[in-house]
Short mmCIF file of C-alpha atoms in Angstrom, two decimals:
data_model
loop_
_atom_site.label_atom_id
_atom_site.label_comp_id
_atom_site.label_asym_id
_atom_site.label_seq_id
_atom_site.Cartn_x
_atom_site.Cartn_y
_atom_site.Cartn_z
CA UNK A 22 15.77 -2.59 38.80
CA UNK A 23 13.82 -0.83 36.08
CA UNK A 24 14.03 2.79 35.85
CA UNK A 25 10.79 5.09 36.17
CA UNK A 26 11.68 6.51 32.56
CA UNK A 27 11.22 2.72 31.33
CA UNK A 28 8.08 2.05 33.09
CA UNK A 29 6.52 5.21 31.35
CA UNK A 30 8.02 4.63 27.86
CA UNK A 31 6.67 0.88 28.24
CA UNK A 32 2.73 2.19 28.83
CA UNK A 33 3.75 4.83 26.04
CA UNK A 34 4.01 1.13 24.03
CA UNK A 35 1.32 -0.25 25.42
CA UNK A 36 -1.47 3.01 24.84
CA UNK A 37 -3.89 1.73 21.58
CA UNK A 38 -4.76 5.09 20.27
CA UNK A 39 -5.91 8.38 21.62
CA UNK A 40 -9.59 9.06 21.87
CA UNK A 41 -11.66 12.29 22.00
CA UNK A 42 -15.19 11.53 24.62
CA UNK A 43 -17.68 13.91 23.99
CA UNK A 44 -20.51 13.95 26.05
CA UNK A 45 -22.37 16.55 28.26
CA UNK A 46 -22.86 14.49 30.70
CA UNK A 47 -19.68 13.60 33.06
CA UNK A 48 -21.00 10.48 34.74
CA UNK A 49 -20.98 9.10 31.61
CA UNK A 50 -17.92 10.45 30.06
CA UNK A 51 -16.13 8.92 33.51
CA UNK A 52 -17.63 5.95 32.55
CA UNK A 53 -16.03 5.68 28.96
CA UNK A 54 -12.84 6.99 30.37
CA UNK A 55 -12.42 4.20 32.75
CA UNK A 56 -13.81 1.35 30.16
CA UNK A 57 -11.56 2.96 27.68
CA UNK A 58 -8.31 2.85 29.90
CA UNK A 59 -8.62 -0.76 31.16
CA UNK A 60 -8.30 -1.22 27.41
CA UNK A 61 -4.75 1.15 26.80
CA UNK A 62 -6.70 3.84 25.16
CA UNK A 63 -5.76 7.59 26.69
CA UNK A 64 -8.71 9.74 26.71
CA UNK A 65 -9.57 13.70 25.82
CA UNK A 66 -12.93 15.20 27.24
CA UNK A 67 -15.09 17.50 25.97
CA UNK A 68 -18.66 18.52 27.26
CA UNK A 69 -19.77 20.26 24.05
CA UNK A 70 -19.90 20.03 20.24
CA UNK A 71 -17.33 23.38 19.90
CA UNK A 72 -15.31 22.52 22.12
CA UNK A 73 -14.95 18.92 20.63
CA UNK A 74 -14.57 20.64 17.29
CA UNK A 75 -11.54 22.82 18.90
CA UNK A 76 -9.71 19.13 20.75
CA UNK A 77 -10.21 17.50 17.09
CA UNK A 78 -8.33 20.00 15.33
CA UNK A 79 -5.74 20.78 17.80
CA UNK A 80 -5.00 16.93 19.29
CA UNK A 81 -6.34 15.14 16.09
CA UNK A 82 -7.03 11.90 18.21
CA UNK A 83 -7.07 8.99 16.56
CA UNK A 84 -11.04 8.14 17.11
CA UNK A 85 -13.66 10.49 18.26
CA UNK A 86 -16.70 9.08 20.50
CA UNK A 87 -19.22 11.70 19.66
CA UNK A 88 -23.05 11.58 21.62
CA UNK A 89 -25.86 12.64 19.40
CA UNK A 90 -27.41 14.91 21.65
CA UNK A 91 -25.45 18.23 23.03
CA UNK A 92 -26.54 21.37 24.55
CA UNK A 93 -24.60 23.55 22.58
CA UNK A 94 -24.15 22.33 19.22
CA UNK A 95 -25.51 19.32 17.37
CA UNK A 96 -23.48 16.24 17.18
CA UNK A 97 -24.34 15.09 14.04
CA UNK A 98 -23.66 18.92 12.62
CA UNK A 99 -19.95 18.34 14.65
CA UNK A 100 -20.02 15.12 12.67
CA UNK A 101 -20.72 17.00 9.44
CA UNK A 102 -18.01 19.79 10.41
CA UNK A 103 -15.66 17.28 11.52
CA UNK A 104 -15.68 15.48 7.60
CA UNK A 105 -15.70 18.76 6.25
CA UNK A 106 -11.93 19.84 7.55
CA UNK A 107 -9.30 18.39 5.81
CA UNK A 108 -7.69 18.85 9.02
CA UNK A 109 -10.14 16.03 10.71
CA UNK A 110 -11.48 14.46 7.86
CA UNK A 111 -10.04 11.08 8.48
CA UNK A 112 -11.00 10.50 12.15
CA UNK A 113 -13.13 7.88 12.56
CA UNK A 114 -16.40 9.04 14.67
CA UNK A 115 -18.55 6.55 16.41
CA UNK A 116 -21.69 8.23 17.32
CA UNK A 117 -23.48 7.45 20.66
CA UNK A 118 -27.39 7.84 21.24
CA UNK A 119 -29.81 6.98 23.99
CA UNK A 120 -32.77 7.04 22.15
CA UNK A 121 -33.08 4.56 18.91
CA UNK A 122 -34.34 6.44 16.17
CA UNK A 123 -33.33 5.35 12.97
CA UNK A 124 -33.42 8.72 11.40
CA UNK A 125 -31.43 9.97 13.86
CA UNK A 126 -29.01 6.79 13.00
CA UNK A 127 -29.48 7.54 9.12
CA UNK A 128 -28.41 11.37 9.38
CA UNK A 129 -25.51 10.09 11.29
CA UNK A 130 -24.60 8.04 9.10
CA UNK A 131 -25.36 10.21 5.89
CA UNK A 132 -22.74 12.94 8.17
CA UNK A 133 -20.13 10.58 7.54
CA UNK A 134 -20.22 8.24 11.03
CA UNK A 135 -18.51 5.45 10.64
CA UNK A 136 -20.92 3.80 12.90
CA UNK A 137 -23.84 4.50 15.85
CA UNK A 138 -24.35 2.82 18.73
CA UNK A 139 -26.83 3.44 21.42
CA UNK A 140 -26.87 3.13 24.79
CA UNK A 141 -26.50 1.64 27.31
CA UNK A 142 -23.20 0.86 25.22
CA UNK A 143 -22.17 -2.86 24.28
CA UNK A 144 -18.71 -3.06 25.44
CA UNK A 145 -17.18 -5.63 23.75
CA UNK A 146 -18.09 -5.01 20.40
CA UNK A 147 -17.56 -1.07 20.90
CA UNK A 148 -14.19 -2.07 21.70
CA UNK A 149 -14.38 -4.62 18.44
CA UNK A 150 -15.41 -1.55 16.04
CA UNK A 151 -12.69 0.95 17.57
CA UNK A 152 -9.51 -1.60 16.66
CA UNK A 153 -11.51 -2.11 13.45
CA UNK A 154 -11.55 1.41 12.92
CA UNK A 155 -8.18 2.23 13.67
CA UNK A 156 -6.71 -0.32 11.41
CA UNK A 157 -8.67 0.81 8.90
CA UNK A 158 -7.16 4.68 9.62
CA UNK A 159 -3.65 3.64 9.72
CA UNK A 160 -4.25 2.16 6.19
CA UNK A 161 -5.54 6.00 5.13
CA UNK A 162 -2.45 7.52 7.06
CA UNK A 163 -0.14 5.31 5.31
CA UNK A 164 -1.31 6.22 1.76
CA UNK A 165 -0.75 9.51 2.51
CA UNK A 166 2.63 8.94 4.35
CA UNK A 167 3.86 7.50 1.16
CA UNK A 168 2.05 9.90 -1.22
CA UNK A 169 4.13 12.73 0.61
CA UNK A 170 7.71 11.00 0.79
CA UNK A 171 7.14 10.00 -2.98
CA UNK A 172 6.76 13.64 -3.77
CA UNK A 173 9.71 14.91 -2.09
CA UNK A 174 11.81 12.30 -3.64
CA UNK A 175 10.50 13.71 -6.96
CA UNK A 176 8.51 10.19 -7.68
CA UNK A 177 4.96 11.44 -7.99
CA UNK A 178 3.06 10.30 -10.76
CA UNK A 179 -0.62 10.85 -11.43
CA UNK A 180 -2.92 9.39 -8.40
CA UNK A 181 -5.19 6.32 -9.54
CA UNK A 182 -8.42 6.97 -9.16
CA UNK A 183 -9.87 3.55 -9.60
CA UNK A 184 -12.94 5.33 -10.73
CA UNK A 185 -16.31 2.42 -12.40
CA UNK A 186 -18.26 0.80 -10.79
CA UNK A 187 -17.61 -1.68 -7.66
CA UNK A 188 -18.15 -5.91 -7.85
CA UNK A 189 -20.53 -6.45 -4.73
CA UNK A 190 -20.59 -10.01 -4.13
CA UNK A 191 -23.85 -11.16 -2.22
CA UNK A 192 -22.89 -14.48 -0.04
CA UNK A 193 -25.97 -16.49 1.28
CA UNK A 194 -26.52 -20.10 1.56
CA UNK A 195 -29.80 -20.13 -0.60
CA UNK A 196 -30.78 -17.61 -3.62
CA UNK A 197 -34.52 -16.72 -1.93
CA UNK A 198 -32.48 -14.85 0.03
CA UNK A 199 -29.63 -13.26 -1.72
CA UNK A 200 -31.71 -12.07 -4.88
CA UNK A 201 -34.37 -10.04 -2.31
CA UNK A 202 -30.88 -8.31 -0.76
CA UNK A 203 -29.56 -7.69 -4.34
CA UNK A 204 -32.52 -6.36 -5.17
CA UNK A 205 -33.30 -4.13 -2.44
CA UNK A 206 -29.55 -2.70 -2.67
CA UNK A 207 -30.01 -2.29 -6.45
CA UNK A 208 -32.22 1.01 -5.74
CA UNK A 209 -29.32 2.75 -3.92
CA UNK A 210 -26.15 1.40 -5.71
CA UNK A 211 -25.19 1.80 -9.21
CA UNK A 212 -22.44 -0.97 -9.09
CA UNK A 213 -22.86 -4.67 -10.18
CA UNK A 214 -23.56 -7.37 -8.12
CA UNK A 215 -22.86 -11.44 -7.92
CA UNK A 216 -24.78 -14.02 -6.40
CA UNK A 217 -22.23 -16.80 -4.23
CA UNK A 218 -22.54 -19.55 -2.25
CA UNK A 219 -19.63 -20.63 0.21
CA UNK A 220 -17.97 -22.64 -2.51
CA UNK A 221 -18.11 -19.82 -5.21
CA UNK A 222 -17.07 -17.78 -2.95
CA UNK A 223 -13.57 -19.46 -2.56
CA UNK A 224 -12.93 -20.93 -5.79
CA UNK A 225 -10.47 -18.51 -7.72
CA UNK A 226 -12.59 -16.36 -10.22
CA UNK A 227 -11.31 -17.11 -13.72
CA UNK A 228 -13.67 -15.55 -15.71
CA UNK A 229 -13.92 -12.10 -13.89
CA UNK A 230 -12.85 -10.01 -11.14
CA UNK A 231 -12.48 -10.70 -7.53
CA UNK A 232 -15.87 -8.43 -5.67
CA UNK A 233 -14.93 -4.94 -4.33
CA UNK A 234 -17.23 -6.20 -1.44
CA UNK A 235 -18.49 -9.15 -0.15
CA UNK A 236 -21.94 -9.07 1.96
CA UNK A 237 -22.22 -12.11 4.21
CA UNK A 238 -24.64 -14.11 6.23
CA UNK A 239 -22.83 -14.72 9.39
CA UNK A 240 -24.50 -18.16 9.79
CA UNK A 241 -24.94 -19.54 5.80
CA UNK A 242 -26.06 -22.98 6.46
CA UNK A 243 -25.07 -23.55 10.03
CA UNK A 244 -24.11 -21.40 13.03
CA UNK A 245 -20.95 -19.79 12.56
CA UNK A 246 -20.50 -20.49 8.74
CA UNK A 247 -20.27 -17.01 7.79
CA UNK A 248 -17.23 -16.29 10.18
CA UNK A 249 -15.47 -19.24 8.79
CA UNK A 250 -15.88 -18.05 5.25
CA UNK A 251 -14.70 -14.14 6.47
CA UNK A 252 -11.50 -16.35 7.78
CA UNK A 253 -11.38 -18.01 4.92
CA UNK A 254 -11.22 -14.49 2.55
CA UNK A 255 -9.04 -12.94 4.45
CA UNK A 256 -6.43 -15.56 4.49
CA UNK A 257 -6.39 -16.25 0.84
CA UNK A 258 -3.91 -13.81 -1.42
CA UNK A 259 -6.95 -13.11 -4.07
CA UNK A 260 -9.44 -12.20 -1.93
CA UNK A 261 -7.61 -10.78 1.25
CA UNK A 262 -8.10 -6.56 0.12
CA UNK A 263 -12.09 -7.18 -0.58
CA UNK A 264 -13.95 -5.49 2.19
CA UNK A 265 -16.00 -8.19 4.01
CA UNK A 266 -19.64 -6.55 5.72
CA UNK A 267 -21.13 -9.14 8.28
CA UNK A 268 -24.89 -9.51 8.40
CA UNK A 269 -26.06 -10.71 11.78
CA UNK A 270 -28.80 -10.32 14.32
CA UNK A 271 -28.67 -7.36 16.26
CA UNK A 272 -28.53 -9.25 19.68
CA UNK A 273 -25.34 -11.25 18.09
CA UNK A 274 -22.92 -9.47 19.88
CA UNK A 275 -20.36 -12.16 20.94
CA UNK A 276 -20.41 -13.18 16.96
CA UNK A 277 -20.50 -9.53 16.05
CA UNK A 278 -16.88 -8.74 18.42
CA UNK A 279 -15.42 -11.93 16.69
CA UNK A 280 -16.32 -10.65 13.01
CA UNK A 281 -14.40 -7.98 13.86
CA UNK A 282 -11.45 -9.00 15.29
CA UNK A 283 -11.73 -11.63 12.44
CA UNK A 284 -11.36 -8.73 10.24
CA UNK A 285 -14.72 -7.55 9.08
CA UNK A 286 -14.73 -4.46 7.37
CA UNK A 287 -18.04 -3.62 9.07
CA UNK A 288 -21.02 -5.00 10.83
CA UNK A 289 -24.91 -4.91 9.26
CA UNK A 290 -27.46 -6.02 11.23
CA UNK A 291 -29.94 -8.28 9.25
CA UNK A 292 -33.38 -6.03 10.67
CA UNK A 293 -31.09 -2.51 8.67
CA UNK A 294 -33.70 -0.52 6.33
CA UNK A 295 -31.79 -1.46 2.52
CA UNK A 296 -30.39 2.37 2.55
CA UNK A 297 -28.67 2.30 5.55
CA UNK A 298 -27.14 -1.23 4.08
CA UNK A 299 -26.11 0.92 0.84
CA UNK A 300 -24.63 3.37 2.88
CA UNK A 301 -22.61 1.00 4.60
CA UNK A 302 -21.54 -0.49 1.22
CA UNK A 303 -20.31 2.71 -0.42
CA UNK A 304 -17.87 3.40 2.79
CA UNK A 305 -16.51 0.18 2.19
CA UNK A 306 -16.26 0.51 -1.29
CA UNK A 307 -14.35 4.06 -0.71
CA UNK A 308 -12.07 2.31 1.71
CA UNK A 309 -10.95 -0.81 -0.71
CA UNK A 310 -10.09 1.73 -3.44
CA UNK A 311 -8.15 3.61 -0.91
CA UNK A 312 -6.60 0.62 0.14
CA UNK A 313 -5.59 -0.38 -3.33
CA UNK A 314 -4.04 2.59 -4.12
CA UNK A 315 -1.78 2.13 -1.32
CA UNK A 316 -0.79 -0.97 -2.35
CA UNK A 317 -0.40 0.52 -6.43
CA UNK A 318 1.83 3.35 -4.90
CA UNK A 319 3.69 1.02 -2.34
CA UNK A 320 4.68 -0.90 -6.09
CA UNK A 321 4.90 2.16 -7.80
CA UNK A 322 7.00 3.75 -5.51
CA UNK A 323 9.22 0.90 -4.73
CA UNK A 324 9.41 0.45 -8.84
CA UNK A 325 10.72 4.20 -9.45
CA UNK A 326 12.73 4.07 -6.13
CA UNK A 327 14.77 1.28 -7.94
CA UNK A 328 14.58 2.16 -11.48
CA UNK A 329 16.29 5.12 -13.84
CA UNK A 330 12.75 7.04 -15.10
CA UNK A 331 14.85 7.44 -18.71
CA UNK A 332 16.38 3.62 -19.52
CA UNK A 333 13.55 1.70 -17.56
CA UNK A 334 16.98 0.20 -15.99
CA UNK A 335 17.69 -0.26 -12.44
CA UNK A 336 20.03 2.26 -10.75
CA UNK A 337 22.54 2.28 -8.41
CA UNK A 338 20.52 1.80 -5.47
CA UNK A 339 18.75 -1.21 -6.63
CA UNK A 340 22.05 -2.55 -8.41
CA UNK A 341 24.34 -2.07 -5.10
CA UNK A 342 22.65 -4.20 -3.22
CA UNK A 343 21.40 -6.66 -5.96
CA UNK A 344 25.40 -7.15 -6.62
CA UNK A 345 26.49 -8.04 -3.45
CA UNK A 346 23.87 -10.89 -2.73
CA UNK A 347 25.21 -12.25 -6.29
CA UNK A 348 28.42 -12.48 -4.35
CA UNK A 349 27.44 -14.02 -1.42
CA UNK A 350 25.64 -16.73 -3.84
CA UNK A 351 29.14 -16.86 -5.50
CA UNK A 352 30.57 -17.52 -2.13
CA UNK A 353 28.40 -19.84 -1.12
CA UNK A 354 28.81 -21.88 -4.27
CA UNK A 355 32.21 -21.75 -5.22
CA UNK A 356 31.72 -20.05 -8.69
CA UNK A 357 33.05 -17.18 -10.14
CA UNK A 358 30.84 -13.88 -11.48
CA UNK A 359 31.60 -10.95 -13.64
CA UNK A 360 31.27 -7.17 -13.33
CA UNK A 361 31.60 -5.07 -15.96
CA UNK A 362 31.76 -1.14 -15.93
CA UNK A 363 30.85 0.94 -19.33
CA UNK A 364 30.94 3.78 -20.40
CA UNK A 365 30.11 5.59 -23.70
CA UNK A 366 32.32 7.44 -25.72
CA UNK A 367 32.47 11.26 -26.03
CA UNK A 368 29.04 11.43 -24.97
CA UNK A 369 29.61 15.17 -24.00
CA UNK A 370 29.81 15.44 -27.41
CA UNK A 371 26.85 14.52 -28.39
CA UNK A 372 24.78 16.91 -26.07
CA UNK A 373 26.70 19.78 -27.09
CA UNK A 374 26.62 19.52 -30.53
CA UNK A 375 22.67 18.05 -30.84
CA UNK A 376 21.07 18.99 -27.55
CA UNK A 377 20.17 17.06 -24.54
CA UNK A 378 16.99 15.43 -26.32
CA UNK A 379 19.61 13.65 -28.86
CA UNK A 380 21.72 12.84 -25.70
CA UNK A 381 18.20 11.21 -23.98
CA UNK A 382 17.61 9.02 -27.08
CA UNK A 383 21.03 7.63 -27.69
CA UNK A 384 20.71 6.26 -24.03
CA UNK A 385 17.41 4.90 -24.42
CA UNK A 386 19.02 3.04 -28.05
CA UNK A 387 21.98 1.97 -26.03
CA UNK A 388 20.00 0.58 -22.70
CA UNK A 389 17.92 -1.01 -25.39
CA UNK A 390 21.03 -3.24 -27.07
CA UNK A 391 22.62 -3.94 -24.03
CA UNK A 392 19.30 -5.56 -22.48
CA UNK A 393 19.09 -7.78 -25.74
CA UNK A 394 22.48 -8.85 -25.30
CA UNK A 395 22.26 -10.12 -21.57
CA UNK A 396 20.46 -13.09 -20.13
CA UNK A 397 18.02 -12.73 -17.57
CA UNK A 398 19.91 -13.55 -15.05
CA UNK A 399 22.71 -10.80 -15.60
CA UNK A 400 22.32 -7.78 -13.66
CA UNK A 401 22.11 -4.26 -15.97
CA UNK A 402 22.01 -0.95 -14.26
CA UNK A 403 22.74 2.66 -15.30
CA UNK A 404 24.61 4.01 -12.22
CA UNK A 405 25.90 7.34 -13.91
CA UNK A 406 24.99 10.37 -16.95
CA UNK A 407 26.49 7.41 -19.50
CA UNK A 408 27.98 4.88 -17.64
CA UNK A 409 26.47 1.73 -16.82
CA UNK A 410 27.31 -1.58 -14.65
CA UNK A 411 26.95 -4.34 -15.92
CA UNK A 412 27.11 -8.24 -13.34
CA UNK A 413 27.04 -11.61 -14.73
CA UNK A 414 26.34 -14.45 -12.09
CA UNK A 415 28.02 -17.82 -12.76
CA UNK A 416 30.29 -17.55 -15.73
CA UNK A 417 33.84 -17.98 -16.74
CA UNK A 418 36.61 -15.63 -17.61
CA UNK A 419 36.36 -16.50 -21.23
CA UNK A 420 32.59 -16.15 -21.13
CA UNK A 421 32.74 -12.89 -19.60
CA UNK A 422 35.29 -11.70 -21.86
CA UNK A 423 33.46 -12.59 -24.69
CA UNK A 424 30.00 -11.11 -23.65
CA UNK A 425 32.18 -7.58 -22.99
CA UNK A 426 33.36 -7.62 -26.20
CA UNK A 427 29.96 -8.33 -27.82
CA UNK A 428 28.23 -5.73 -25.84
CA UNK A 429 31.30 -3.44 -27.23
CA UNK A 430 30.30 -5.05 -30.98
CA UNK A 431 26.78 -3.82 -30.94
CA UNK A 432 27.11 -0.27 -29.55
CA UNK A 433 29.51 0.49 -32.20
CA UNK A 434 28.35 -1.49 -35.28
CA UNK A 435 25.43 0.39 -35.78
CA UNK A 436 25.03 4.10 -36.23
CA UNK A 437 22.27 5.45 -33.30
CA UNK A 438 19.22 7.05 -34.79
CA UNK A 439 18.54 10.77 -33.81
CA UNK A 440 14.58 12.19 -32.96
CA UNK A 441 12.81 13.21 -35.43
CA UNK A 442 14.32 11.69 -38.17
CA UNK A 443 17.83 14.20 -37.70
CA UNK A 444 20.13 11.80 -39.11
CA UNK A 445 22.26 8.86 -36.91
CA UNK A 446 25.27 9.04 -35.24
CA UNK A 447 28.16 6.78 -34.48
CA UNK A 448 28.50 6.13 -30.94
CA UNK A 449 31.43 3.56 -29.43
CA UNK A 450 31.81 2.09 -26.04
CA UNK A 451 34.87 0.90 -23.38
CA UNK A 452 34.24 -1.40 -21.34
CA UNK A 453 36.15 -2.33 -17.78
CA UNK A 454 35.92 -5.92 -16.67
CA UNK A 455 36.81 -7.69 -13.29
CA UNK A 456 35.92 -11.00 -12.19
CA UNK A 457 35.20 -11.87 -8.95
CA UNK A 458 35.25 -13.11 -5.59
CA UNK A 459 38.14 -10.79 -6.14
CA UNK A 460 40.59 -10.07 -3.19
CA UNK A 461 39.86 -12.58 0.02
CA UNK A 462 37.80 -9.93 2.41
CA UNK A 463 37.12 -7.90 -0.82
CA UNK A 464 33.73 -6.29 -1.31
CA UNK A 465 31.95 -5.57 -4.55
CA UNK A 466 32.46 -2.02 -4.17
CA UNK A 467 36.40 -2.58 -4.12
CA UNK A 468 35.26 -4.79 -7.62
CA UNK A 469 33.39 -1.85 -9.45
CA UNK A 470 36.57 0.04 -8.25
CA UNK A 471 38.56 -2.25 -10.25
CA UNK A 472 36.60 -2.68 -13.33
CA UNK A 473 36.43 1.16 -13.33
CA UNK A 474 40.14 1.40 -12.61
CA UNK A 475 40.36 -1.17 -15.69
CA UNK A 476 37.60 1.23 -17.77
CA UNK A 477 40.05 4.03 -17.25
CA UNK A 478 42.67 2.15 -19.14
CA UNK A 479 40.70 1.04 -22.13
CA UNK A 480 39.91 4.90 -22.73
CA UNK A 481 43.85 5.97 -22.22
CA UNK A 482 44.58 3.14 -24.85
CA UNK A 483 42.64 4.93 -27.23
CA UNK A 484 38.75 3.74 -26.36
CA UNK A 485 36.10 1.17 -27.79
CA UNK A 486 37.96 -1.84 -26.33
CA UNK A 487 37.61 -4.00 -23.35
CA UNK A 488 40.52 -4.21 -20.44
CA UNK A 489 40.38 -6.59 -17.78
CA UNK A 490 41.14 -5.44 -14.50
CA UNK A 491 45.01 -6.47 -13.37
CA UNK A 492 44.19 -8.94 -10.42
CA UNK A 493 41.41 -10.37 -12.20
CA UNK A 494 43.07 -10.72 -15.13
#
């Protein structure tokens, strides 16, 4: 039998997201509570704009259900003071009015709502918009998830900005009616715009950029086109990141719940005055450069997670792990592989006698020779101040003798330039090699212990040589 604990951790599981209900009126905040619960959402009240503005920044729920009209305080000026806060900027707020007045919808809107609905409220697609939302907020907590860790770990670089202007591509099934909508949006929106049909559309775009945003008919040419194509974009690698807006009839709203859950960025209903369709536009547009700066710092950060900032090599965390699937590979096949540990000469030397910025540029020089030297197969890491591992997959002992001893070659054939023009230096290398599998129920780690057992004795027999490690010899 299933413990109480479990049965509560399991709803814990099963809750969607917290949401914030404000509303003066309790009947209807009852209402919401009980829609919003059959659907795994727990609920916060308030009855008033400051006391919603107190929940928000003490709870920060995860998507705020905000009524127009409240005795005490505005809701669109709680709307205003909610984007305002860092604290609560990224909330999503779905206003909620009784009476439909579109200037009432446009302030909203202009306050930073990420949409308004009126009453009485269209279930289904309310519940549609609030997942769409919340995905969309995850993305935004995410970015800035990463942007922290990455600056603790010392990995922050410059943010992108992904500043110029946005690719708006304008889907319809006949020109007479996209060049009126490109038109109209033209006035409010200084980005650039493309006319597409369905076919366009999806055929890869060789001659220019993907669109920021696409604007689509939801019906094209026949009923349900538009939804196929939003399927269609978001499946496909190039286009899956564009936001997608929806334009359908207002009384739609079995289409409009499946446009969502399709995942359309947002809804436009084909009757909205051309500024409230910019508007629209220019969240989305925010929101896919947001979105693809998460994915630049996700690559970013992954890249400078694996990679020493001064060779451009990989380092030991990338090279660990890198090694031991080479030999599992190795295993699998029956072939042998190398690992090689180096280290330069008297490189203490070097920084004491012409400063750390020498030191910095003979690495770079050496990184640089040893890359040439390798195929791009072989594995080449610095895992140390001057030492660096070196793995070649499927070779010989011969061959891997004879690629240590030409790495050895080109170190030390060539004197290493010094910054500005101070002169060169000689600089030599040993080198300890040990071929693998190694031991039966070895690991690579006990291999790098060998080839550095085997580096020790090439610099106790006098340095710039090669020794092979004992059992692998």
């Amino acid at each position: 039998m299933r413990a109480p604990d479990d049965e509560v951790n399991t709803m814990e599981r099963l809750v969607a997201g917290k949401v914030l209900i404000v509303d003066d009126v309790a009947t209807n905040r009852i209402v919401l509570k009980v829609k919003l619960a059959a659907a795994f959402y727990d609920t916060i009240q308030a009855s008033g704009g400051k006391e919603a503005l107190d929940i928000a920044r003490k709870v920060r729920p995860d998507l705020i259900l905000l009524d127009v009209e409240l005795p005490d305080l505005d809701g669109i000026a709680v709307c205003e003071s909610l984007k305002n806060d860092p604290a609560t900027s990224d909330i999503p707020v779905v206003m909620v009015t009784a009476f439909r007045d579109m200037n009432r919808k446009m302030e909203a809107l202009r306050a930073g709502a990420e949409d308004v609905f009126w009453k009485p409220l269209d279930e289904t697609v309310l519940l549609a918009r609030m997942r769409s939302l919340l995905r969309a907020r995850e993305t935004a907590q995410q970015l800035g998830l990463r942007d922290s860790t990455y600056r603790e770990l010392g990995f922050s670089e410059p943010a992108q900005t992904f500043a110029g202007r946005a690719l708006i591509g304008v889907v319809a099934d006949r020109p007479e009616i996209a060049l009126p909508l490109k038109r109209e949006l033209s006035a409010f929106l200084d980005d650039s715009f493309v006319v597409l049909d369905r076919e366009t559309a999806l055929a890869p775009r060789l001659n220019g950029p993907v669109p920021d945003v696409y604007l689509i008919s939801a019906d094209l040419d026949r009923p349900g086109e538009g939804l196929r194509l939003l399927s269609e974009l978001r499946s496909r690698a190039s286009t899956r990141y564009s936001s997608v807006c929806v334009i359908l009839p207002a009384e739609a709203r079995e289409a409009a719940a499946m446009a969502l859950d399709l995942g359309a960025s947002d809804l436009i209903e084909a009757s909205a005055d051309p500024e409230e369709m910019a508007l629209r536009v220019k969240t989305q547009i925010v929101r896919k450069r947001q979105s693809d700066r998460l994915r630049t710092s996700l690559a970013d950060g992954l890249r400078l997670a694996m990679t020493d900032p001064l060779t451009g090599l990989h380092n030991r965390r990338y090279a660990l792990p890198h090694l031991a699937r080479i030999a599992d590979r190795a295993a699998g096949a029956g072939r042998q592989f190398a690992v090689m540990v180096l280290d330069l000469d008297r490189f203490k030397s070097v920084n004491d006698t012409y400063g750390h910025p020498a030191g910095d540029a003979v690495l770079v020089e050496i990184a640089g020779r040893l890359r040439s030297n390798l195929r791009a197969v072989d594995l080449l890491a610095r895992i140390g101040g001057e030492e660096f591992l070196v793995a070649l997959p499927d070779t010989t002992p011969e061959a891997a003798q004879a690629t240590a001893e030409r790495l050895r070659r080109v170190i030390g054939e060539r004197p290493v330039p010094l910054p500005g023009g101070a002169g060169a230096i000689p600089i030599t290398m040993s080198i300890g090699l040990a071929l693998g599998p190694g031991r039966p129920g070895g690991t690579v780690e006990d291999l790098i212990g060998l080839a550095d057992r085997a580096l020790l004795g090439a610099k106790a027999e006098g340095r710039n040589q090669v020794t092979v490690g004992l059992s692998a010899a």
